[in-house]
Amino acid sequence: MRYIRPVWLTHSGEKKDFEVYSCHVSPDGSRLVTAAGDGYVRVWSTEAVFKAADPTFNGPRQLASMSYHSGTIHTVRFSSSGRYLASGADDKIVCVYTLDPHPPSHNATFGTDEPPPVETWRIHRRLIGHDNDVQDLGWSYDSSILVSVGLDSKVVVWSGYTFEKLKTISGHQSLVKGITFDPANKYFATASDDRTVKLWRFTPPGPNSTAYDQMSNFILEKNITAPFVASPLTTYFRRCSWSPDGNHIAAANAVNGPVSSVAIINRGLWDGDIHLIGHEGPVEVCAFSPRLFTKTSTESKGQNPSNLVTVIACAGQDKALTVWITSNPRPLVITQDLALKSLSDLAWTPDGTKLFITSLDGSILCVSFEPGELGFEVSLEETEKTLEKFGAGRRGAGIIEGTDGLLLEEKSREGELRGAEGRMGALMGDAPSSQAMTVNGNGTPIPPSVASINGVTGSNDNVENPADGQTKLNGAADQTKSAQPSDDPNKEKLERLKSRVTITKDGKKRIAPLLLSSSGGHESSLPRAQLMSASANAQGSKGDAPQTILDLSKPFDGLPRGGLASLLLGNKRKWAKIEGAEDGHVEKKVALSSRDGAVSILSNTTEGLVPARSGSGVSGQQSTPEFIRPAVLNASLAVSQVRLAVPKIRRQIVQTYGESDGSSIPGAGIDASNGTHPGNSRQTQHEIIIEARNPSQLPATGKIQDQEPCRVTVSRKGQPMWQDFLPRSTLLLTGNQIFWAAACEDGSIHAWTPAGRRLVNALILESQPVILECKNKWLLCVTAAGMCYVWDMKTLSSPHPPVSLAPVLDVAVSSLQDHVTPGPAVTSAHLNSEGRIVVSLSNGDGFAYSPSMYVWQRLTELWWAVGSQYWNTTDSSVGNLRSALGSKVASNVSSGVIPFLERGTTSETMIRGKSFLLQRLVKQLLSREGYEGFESTVSLAHLENRMAGAMMLGSKEEFQVYLFMYAKRLGAEGLKSKVEELLRGLLGGIGDEEENGEAMVDGNGHRNSEDRTWDNTSGVLCGWPRRELLKGVVLILGTPCKNRDLQRITVPYANILGVTEGQDTEGDVMIS
């Protein structure tokens, strides 16, 4: 063994040598890279170091130097492939370099003493993801990921292909100072000042993986604390190392009683009973040799694993170096006072015979071991064999267990290929020019101009099926195949686009490029969770792509600075020129007044912006306001537990309805086929107007108590159809093609048939109505006392007794507070097609009343918006499900009840900015121990909440989509117990579809509630045949290369359904 310490091997300054914090050797062993406090990354020739004592050697010493950081560089690491070089510094940035194959085109930098560069290392990426110093870096053994750790207590995972941030792990409670990777590529370990070493399990991501794909990757496997309970917090690093055979982790800065040591953690049990004791001070860095050795020389490849030994080097604050081998209980080498300050890093050459050492005194030296001194090297093939027992090289795909599993994978892949080909064809212009729309998965195809997608319709609102006369709405898109072959109508258009010529500003002609998107991208198995504004969803977006993204990390202001005018016209208007004012005088005056946060009022004139002037007071006769007077309230409201605002008496109340399409009525409920105003309906020429005129002046007798009647008129095309008079002033009107209804000031409800016949006697309520809504045959009335009444106007009955809004208005919570605080307000109340009450509040919560359980159920709240990855989105994978399962998956889910309520929660969150405090709480929780799986758990709970709500409401299409999303997430998480429970619940009475299918529908064509529980004995679940739902879930869980661990559970169900046969139960021939 000999020491090599060249004089030129240093980061020299004008007065002293800078501290060297890190070093590493390239995989080919030809380069040594060092990082120091001068802000330079220097690349050296290892050959020059080894031949430093040879006077005849005249090769280059320093190959390159890079200075892309603005501070001290703490760590530098080559990738395992040797293609990249990464460095991290106290400027919170990770720089990734790549070697330029061309020779340098310049000499030494002017004004410096740097030697001319021999190689050119160019900056490839600057990675920004830390909030404090970057302390250590680590590459996986296949270079698929780069992991950085720092003093912000974060572990950031970057893609080794695109260098996109895949995940930020906040599992540590203090500074993270070291990282090492498992040579079997299954784990990586991080060491922190919270006195723990955390072990993280991961699956190597693919080249096209995104952050959404890796939501469930990088899971905490083990938290090791025993060897570090009393470890000192004075070390600069805690650099740990993993043995080349994968059996042990060497963790620095451990203690054994009062003595500093290096803890050896055993794989599998992850215990740290073995300690390397010999250092007088804390150990900051330890490094295993990358090669295995044997005690005796041998040329045979077969070796007994028990005869293989590993070599480890340790160094730290005592300025001593120790080298250990596993066959000897005592250190093989102990060298003290190698430097004047602490030793900061160790790096072995790939052959395991030389060791580089750096110190904070600026010295860099090399220890060279003679052949046989450490043992005899084992071939790399033997080293790889020792890792095979840990699954090295399998990339986490798992092992297929039988032919049925392969058939299930092939069936699942078939749908994914169809979806990818369809998307690529549409992008390249190969898609058909017209697509037919089917309704609810069946029925007559609808032309695109008539189709309704995501709540936005064309010129028609419904299409009658001539065979059965049933109107079909909210259908899923389906492409129709032409009966006769025809030329592609888009081929000529595509050729024109390829040769389109544009003229630049200087008059030159250029061919405009045509964008071609790659089709080989890996589809995300996890949702793209984004918060969308209500306006974006109201307009409808192609493919459910969110238009407005809500950042919950800061409060939201509804309008920009300058108000609505700035929102519409922008805030870049020029200042108007004012006579007598100096240039810029007005602008400086306004800026001075706005310095303390005040907002100056400006007038946006045609000449530009001018300071607003105070207007004169309004005088003279004014126009009569829309309302006449406030309503006379019932005295009982003074002592009522709930008091809602009562509408004022208006002079005229007008409502417009379509004649034959109840879905276009404003009061027709929230799941109407379109969300447009009735004035935009295609039946404007046939619209029916109901009008109520309240008396606005003193009666003819001159006495106030002699109130004139209210006149109710229904007209069509301007011609009166019928007229009636009510003794009290009218507050609200509603109606559809089945009945009309009016709510009066005295708390009475009047109803008529479409022809004007009184349908029922006046319904007397305890207080004034504040909300009056209808949907089909159902009528909803909410009173000022917070009571909700629902009536069936065909059978003149009620599905349940009156319900109070007190539970949903936080009455119980408000009463527990010290001071009186304003409670939430009711923003809307609606009915669905089955007469269920759906209420949304001003705090963003959404509720629905369950008549079978006689209780309110909360469907949406701000908690899901902050913690769930699926909030306010139907997931991009819904498109994949639709392509895999044909037209059976509903595409118009965004117009359903639950998405409507979630959009309302998002709108209230954006307007009021209530999510800031809750988001801050969640961020703090994510950094605590025990909350590592917080996001995953809340996301699963959100999907389960969606499924339960859709089942209670009877929303058939929503239930199917949420069920498939839930199954896909369970497969990604690998939750075997929940998958098995889900499959058992779907199996149920799967053979009783024919016997019990008709029993699920009553005489009026509405489904009853017998199929609303998982344990019902029928073959129907929420309106769907159990066989169809089970088949969709099995196909989703059978996705290849992702869920093979679940095949032991899913394959038996696939055999029951016949999915793995050559032809399944529905006659679809499987491609094999």
PDB file of N, CA and C in Angstrom, residues 211-273:
ATOM      1  N   ALA A 211     -44.339  12.687 -13.264  1.00  0.00           N
ATOM      2  CA  ALA A 211     -44.591  12.751 -11.824  1.00  0.00           C
ATOM      3  C   ALA A 211     -45.898  12.072 -11.462  1.00  0.00           C
ATOM      4  N   TYR A 212     -46.874  12.075 -12.375  1.00  0.00           N
ATOM      5  CA  TYR A 212     -48.152  11.440 -12.087  1.00  0.00           C
ATOM      6  C   TYR A 212     -48.017   9.925 -12.048  1.00  0.00           C
ATOM      7  N   ASP A 213     -47.125   9.367 -12.876  1.00  0.00           N
ATOM      8  CA  ASP A 213     -46.903   7.920 -12.854  1.00  0.00           C
ATOM      9  C   ASP A 213     -46.256   7.471 -11.550  1.00  0.00           C
ATOM     10  N   GLN A 214     -45.462   8.340 -10.935  1.00  0.00           N
ATOM     11  CA  GLN A 214     -44.654   7.946  -9.794  1.00  0.00           C
ATOM     12  C   GLN A 214     -45.265   8.356  -8.466  1.00  0.00           C
ATOM     13  N   MET A 215     -46.580   8.671  -8.464  1.00  0.00           N
ATOM     14  CA  MET A 215     -47.225   9.059  -7.207  1.00  0.00           C
ATOM     15  C   MET A 215     -47.122   7.953  -6.165  1.00  0.00           C
ATOM     16  N   SER A 216     -47.284   6.703  -6.600  1.00  0.00           N
ATOM     17  CA  SER A 216     -47.269   5.587  -5.656  1.00  0.00           C
ATOM     18  C   SER A 216     -45.914   4.904  -5.591  1.00  0.00           C
ATOM     19  N   ASN A 217     -44.902   5.459  -6.255  1.00  0.00           N
ATOM     20  CA  ASN A 217     -43.556   4.905  -6.201  1.00  0.00           C
ATOM     21  C   ASN A 217     -42.792   5.570  -5.062  1.00  0.00           C
ATOM     22  N   PHE A 218     -41.611   5.023  -4.735  1.00  0.00           N
ATOM     23  CA  PHE A 218     -40.738   5.575  -3.689  1.00  0.00           C
ATOM     24  C   PHE A 218     -41.472   5.579  -2.339  1.00  0.00           C
ATOM     25  N   ILE A 219     -41.721   4.378  -1.852  1.00  0.00           N
ATOM     26  CA  ILE A 219     -42.470   4.165  -0.608  1.00  0.00           C
ATOM     27  C   ILE A 219     -41.503   3.834   0.525  1.00  0.00           C
ATOM     28  N   LEU A 220     -41.765   4.398   1.697  1.00  0.00           N
ATOM     29  CA  LEU A 220     -40.931   4.123   2.864  1.00  0.00           C
ATOM     30  C   LEU A 220     -41.053   2.661   3.251  1.00  0.00           C
ATOM     31  N   GLU A 221     -39.926   1.965   3.275  1.00  0.00           N
ATOM     32  CA  GLU A 221     -39.893   0.549   3.625  1.00  0.00           C
ATOM     33  C   GLU A 221     -39.544   0.336   5.089  1.00  0.00           C
ATOM     34  N   LYS A 222     -38.566   1.072   5.606  1.00  0.00           N
ATOM     35  CA  LYS A 222     -38.115   0.853   6.980  1.00  0.00           C
ATOM     36  C   LYS A 222     -37.511   2.137   7.511  1.00  0.00           C
ATOM     37  N   ASN A 223     -37.751   2.385   8.789  1.00  0.00           N
ATOM     38  CA  ASN A 223     -37.176   3.530   9.489  1.00  0.00           C
ATOM     39  C   ASN A 223     -36.246   2.995  10.575  1.00  0.00           C
ATOM     40  N   ILE A 224     -34.944   3.163  10.395  1.00  0.00           N
ATOM     41  CA  ILE A 224     -33.937   2.581  11.286  1.00  0.00           C
ATOM     42  C   ILE A 224     -33.439   3.672  12.227  1.00  0.00           C
ATOM     43  N   THR A 225     -33.608   3.439  13.525  1.00  0.00           N
ATOM     44  CA  THR A 225     -33.244   4.456  14.524  1.00  0.00           C
ATOM     45  C   THR A 225     -32.282   3.949  15.590  1.00  0.00           C
ATOM     46  N   ALA A 226     -32.216   2.635  15.829  1.00  0.00           N
ATOM     47  CA  ALA A 226     -31.498   2.106  16.995  1.00  0.00           C
ATOM     48  C   ALA A 226     -30.031   2.528  17.056  1.00  0.00           C
ATOM     49  N   PRO A 227     -29.243   2.428  15.961  1.00  0.00           N
ATOM     50  CA  PRO A 227     -27.807   2.760  16.108  1.00  0.00           C
ATOM     51  C   PRO A 227     -27.527   4.253  16.204  1.00  0.00           C
ATOM     52  N   PHE A 228     -28.539   5.105  16.064  1.00  0.00           N
ATOM     53  CA  PHE A 228     -28.282   6.546  15.966  1.00  0.00           C
ATOM     54  C   PHE A 228     -29.000   7.349  17.046  1.00  0.00           C
ATOM     55  N   VAL A 229     -29.428   6.690  18.126  1.00  0.00           N
ATOM     56  CA  VAL A 229     -30.225   7.377  19.139  1.00  0.00           C
ATOM     57  C   VAL A 229     -29.452   8.533  19.759  1.00  0.00           C
ATOM     58  N   ALA A 230     -28.159   8.346  20.006  1.00  0.00           N
ATOM     59  CA  ALA A 230     -27.352   9.385  20.661  1.00  0.00           C
ATOM     60  C   ALA A 230     -26.260   9.909  19.745  1.00  0.00           C
ATOM     61  N   SER A 231     -26.422   9.784  18.450  1.00  0.00           N
ATOM     62  CA  SER A 231     -25.371  10.225  17.527  1.00  0.00           C
ATOM     63  C   SER A 231     -25.248  11.747  17.572  1.00  0.00           C
ATOM     64  N   PRO A 232     -24.028  12.273  17.473  1.00  0.00           N
ATOM     65  CA  PRO A 232     -23.840  13.734  17.542  1.00  0.00           C
ATOM     66  C   PRO A 232     -24.383  14.414  16.284  1.00  0.00           C
ATOM     67  N   LEU A 233     -24.739  15.694  16.438  1.00  0.00           N
ATOM     68  CA  LEU A 233     -25.289  16.479  15.337  1.00  0.00           C
ATOM     69  C   LEU A 233     -24.263  17.475  14.800  1.00  0.00           C
ATOM     70  N   THR A 234     -22.969  17.199  15.040  1.00  0.00           N
ATOM     71  CA  THR A 234     -21.921  18.142  14.650  1.00  0.00           C
ATOM     72  C   THR A 234     -21.256  17.783  13.325  1.00  0.00           C
ATOM     73  N   THR A 235     -21.638  16.681  12.713  1.00  0.00           N
ATOM     74  CA  THR A 235     -20.981  16.270  11.475  1.00  0.00           C
ATOM     75  C   THR A 235     -21.532  17.046  10.292  1.00  0.00           C
ATOM     76  N   TYR A 236     -20.665  17.255   9.295  1.00  0.00           N
ATOM     77  CA  TYR A 236     -21.074  17.976   8.096  1.00  0.00           C
ATOM     78  C   TYR A 236     -21.784  17.044   7.121  1.00  0.00           C
ATOM     79  N   PHE A 237     -21.406  15.766   7.148  1.00  0.00           N
ATOM     80  CA  PHE A 237     -22.016  14.765   6.265  1.00  0.00           C
ATOM     81  C   PHE A 237     -22.364  13.524   7.065  1.00  0.00           C
ATOM     82  N   ARG A 238     -23.268  12.726   6.506  1.00  0.00           N
ATOM     83  CA  ARG A 238     -23.571  11.375   7.005  1.00  0.00           C
ATOM     84  C   ARG A 238     -23.586  10.431   5.788  1.00  0.00           C
ATOM     85  N   ARG A 239     -22.473  10.351   5.087  1.00  0.00           N
ATOM     86  CA  ARG A 239     -22.424   9.616   3.832  1.00  0.00           C
ATOM     87  C   ARG A 239     -22.326   8.122   4.103  1.00  0.00           C
ATOM     88  N   CYS A 240     -23.384   7.424   3.693  1.00  0.00           N
ATOM     89  CA  CYS A 240     -23.453   5.983   3.909  1.00  0.00           C
ATOM     90  C   CYS A 240     -23.147   5.261   2.594  1.00  0.00           C
ATOM     91  N   SER A 241     -23.038   3.937   2.664  1.00  0.00           N
ATOM     92  CA  SER A 241     -22.655   3.160   1.489  1.00  0.00           C
ATOM     93  C   SER A 241     -23.293   1.785   1.557  1.00  0.00           C
ATOM     94  N   TRP A 242     -23.563   1.206   0.366  1.00  0.00           N
ATOM     95  CA  TRP A 242     -24.196  -0.117   0.255  1.00  0.00           C
ATOM     96  C   TRP A 242     -23.157  -1.091  -0.309  1.00  0.00           C
ATOM     97  N   SER A 243     -23.080  -2.264   0.277  1.00  0.00           N
ATOM     98  CA  SER A 243     -22.085  -3.249  -0.154  1.00  0.00           C
ATOM     99  C   SER A 243     -22.400  -3.754  -1.557  1.00  0.00           C
ATOM    100  N   PRO A 244     -21.385  -4.156  -2.329  1.00  0.00           N
ATOM    101  CA  PRO A 244     -21.628  -4.583  -3.718  1.00  0.00           C
ATOM    102  C   PRO A 244     -22.456  -5.852  -3.838  1.00  0.00           C
ATOM    103  N   ASP A 245     -22.500  -6.679  -2.789  1.00  0.00           N
ATOM    104  CA  ASP A 245     -23.346  -7.876  -2.840  1.00  0.00           C
ATOM    105  C   ASP A 245     -24.763  -7.603  -2.376  1.00  0.00           C
ATOM    106  N   GLY A 246     -25.062  -6.356  -1.946  1.00  0.00           N
ATOM    107  CA  GLY A 246     -26.407  -5.977  -1.549  1.00  0.00           C
ATOM    108  C   GLY A 246     -26.810  -6.416  -0.169  1.00  0.00           C
ATOM    109  N   ASN A 247     -25.911  -7.002   0.612  1.00  0.00           N
ATOM    110  CA  ASN A 247     -26.299  -7.577   1.907  1.00  0.00           C
ATOM    111  C   ASN A 247     -26.245  -6.571   3.058  1.00  0.00           C
ATOM    112  N   HIS A 248     -25.445  -5.514   2.924  1.00  0.00           N
ATOM    113  CA  HIS A 248     -25.224  -4.634   4.072  1.00  0.00           C
ATOM    114  C   HIS A 248     -25.232  -3.166   3.643  1.00  0.00           C
ATOM    115  N   ILE A 249     -25.605  -2.329   4.631  1.00  0.00           N
ATOM    116  CA  ILE A 249     -25.485  -0.887   4.500  1.00  0.00           C
ATOM    117  C   ILE A 249     -24.548  -0.408   5.605  1.00  0.00           C
ATOM    118  N   ALA A 250     -23.553   0.376   5.235  1.00  0.00           N
ATOM    119  CA  ALA A 250     -22.665   0.985   6.224  1.00  0.00           C
ATOM    120  C   ALA A 250     -23.137   2.412   6.466  1.00  0.00           C
ATOM    121  N   ALA A 251     -23.566   2.702   7.701  1.00  0.00           N
ATOM    122  CA  ALA A 251     -24.130   4.005   8.050  1.00  0.00           C
ATOM    123  C   ALA A 251     -23.157   4.749   8.946  1.00  0.00           C
ATOM    124  N   ALA A 252     -22.774   5.939   8.526  1.00  0.00           N
ATOM    125  CA  ALA A 252     -21.821   6.741   9.287  1.00  0.00           C
ATOM    126  C   ALA A 252     -22.499   7.427  10.466  1.00  0.00           C
ATOM    127  N   ASN A 253     -21.648   7.928  11.379  1.00  0.00           N
ATOM    128  CA  ASN A 253     -22.091   8.700  12.539  1.00  0.00           C
ATOM    129  C   ASN A 253     -23.042   7.916  13.437  1.00  0.00           C
ATOM    130  N   ALA A 254     -22.767   6.646  13.634  1.00  0.00           N
ATOM    131  CA  ALA A 254     -23.510   5.851  14.601  1.00  0.00           C
ATOM    132  C   ALA A 254     -22.740   5.835  15.921  1.00  0.00           C
ATOM    133  N   VAL A 255     -23.380   5.323  16.957  1.00  0.00           N
ATOM    134  CA  VAL A 255     -22.736   5.225  18.266  1.00  0.00           C
ATOM    135  C   VAL A 255     -23.004   3.849  18.849  1.00  0.00           C
ATOM    136  N   ASN A 256     -22.034   3.378  19.588  1.00  0.00           N
ATOM    137  CA  ASN A 256     -22.187   2.139  20.344  1.00  0.00           C
ATOM    138  C   ASN A 256     -21.850   2.468  21.795  1.00  0.00           C
ATOM    139  N   GLY A 257     -22.907   2.842  22.544  1.00  0.00           N
ATOM    140  CA  GLY A 257     -22.682   3.378  23.870  1.00  0.00           C
ATOM    141  C   GLY A 257     -22.109   4.770  23.733  1.00  0.00           C
ATOM    142  N   PRO A 258     -20.982   5.052  24.394  1.00  0.00           N
ATOM    143  CA  PRO A 258     -20.373   6.395  24.268  1.00  0.00           C
ATOM    144  C   PRO A 258     -19.371   6.489  23.124  1.00  0.00           C
ATOM    145  N   VAL A 259     -19.180   5.417  22.378  1.00  0.00           N
ATOM    146  CA  VAL A 259     -18.121   5.346  21.380  1.00  0.00           C
ATOM    147  C   VAL A 259     -18.702   5.568  20.000  1.00  0.00           C
ATOM    148  N   SER A 260     -18.035   6.372  19.178  1.00  0.00           N
ATOM    149  CA  SER A 260     -18.432   6.568  17.794  1.00  0.00           C
ATOM    150  C   SER A 260     -18.136   5.307  16.998  1.00  0.00           C
ATOM    151  N   SER A 261     -18.993   5.018  16.033  1.00  0.00           N
ATOM    152  CA  SER A 261     -18.834   3.786  15.273  1.00  0.00           C
ATOM    153  C   SER A 261     -19.484   3.941  13.913  1.00  0.00           C
ATOM    154  N   VAL A 262     -19.360   2.881  13.125  1.00  0.00           N
ATOM    155  CA  VAL A 262     -20.059   2.747  11.851  1.00  0.00           C
ATOM    156  C   VAL A 262     -21.009   1.564  11.983  1.00  0.00           C
ATOM    157  N   ALA A 263     -22.291   1.791  11.792  1.00  0.00           N
ATOM    158  CA  ALA A 263     -23.291   0.730  11.941  1.00  0.00           C
ATOM    159  C   ALA A 263     -23.407  -0.041  10.638  1.00  0.00           C
ATOM    160  N   ILE A 264     -23.378  -1.365  10.730  1.00  0.00           N
ATOM    161  CA  ILE A 264     -23.577  -2.254   9.579  1.00  0.00           C
ATOM    162  C   ILE A 264     -25.000  -2.802   9.677  1.00  0.00           C
ATOM    163  N   ILE A 265     -25.848  -2.392   8.734  1.00  0.00           N
ATOM    164  CA  ILE A 265     -27.262  -2.768   8.736  1.00  0.00           C
ATOM    165  C   ILE A 265     -27.451  -3.936   7.795  1.00  0.00           C
ATOM    166  N   ASN A 266     -28.050  -5.013   8.292  1.00  0.00           N
ATOM    167  CA  ASN A 266     -28.248  -6.237   7.518  1.00  0.00           C
ATOM    168  C   ASN A 266     -29.506  -6.131   6.673  1.00  0.00           C
ATOM    169  N   ARG A 267     -29.439  -6.599   5.450  1.00  0.00           N
ATOM    170  CA  ARG A 267     -30.582  -6.571   4.546  1.00  0.00           C
ATOM    171  C   ARG A 267     -31.628  -7.588   5.010  1.00  0.00           C
ATOM    172  N   GLY A 268     -32.868  -7.245   4.842  1.00  0.00           N
ATOM    173  CA  GLY A 268     -33.974  -8.129   5.219  1.00  0.00           C
ATOM    174  C   GLY A 268     -34.523  -7.770   6.568  1.00  0.00           C
ATOM    175  N   LEU A 269     -33.756  -8.011   7.626  1.00  0.00           N
ATOM    176  CA  LEU A 269     -34.191  -7.637   8.970  1.00  0.00           C
ATOM    177  C   LEU A 269     -33.974  -6.148   9.228  1.00  0.00           C
ATOM    178  N   TRP A 270     -33.020  -5.574   8.504  1.00  0.00           N
ATOM    179  CA  TRP A 270     -32.701  -4.146   8.638  1.00  0.00           C
ATOM    180  C   TRP A 270     -32.349  -3.779  10.085  1.00  0.00           C
ATOM    181  N   ASP A 271     -31.585  -4.650  10.727  1.00  0.00           N
ATOM    182  CA  ASP A 271     -31.117  -4.354  12.078  1.00  0.00           C
ATOM    183  C   ASP A 271     -29.654  -3.924  12.017  1.00  0.00           C
ATOM    184  N   GLY A 272     -29.207  -3.223  13.030  1.00  0.00           N
ATOM    185  CA  GLY A 272     -27.842  -2.699  13.065  1.00  0.00           C
ATOM    186  C   GLY A 272     -27.071  -3.184  14.258  1.00  0.00           C
ATOM    187  N   ASP A 273     -26.947  -4.495  14.416  1.00  0.00           N
ATOM    188  CA  ASP A 273     -26.260  -5.041  15.583  1.00  0.00           C
ATOM    189  C   ASP A 273     -24.743  -5.006  15.441  1.00  0.00           C
TER     190      ASP A 273
END
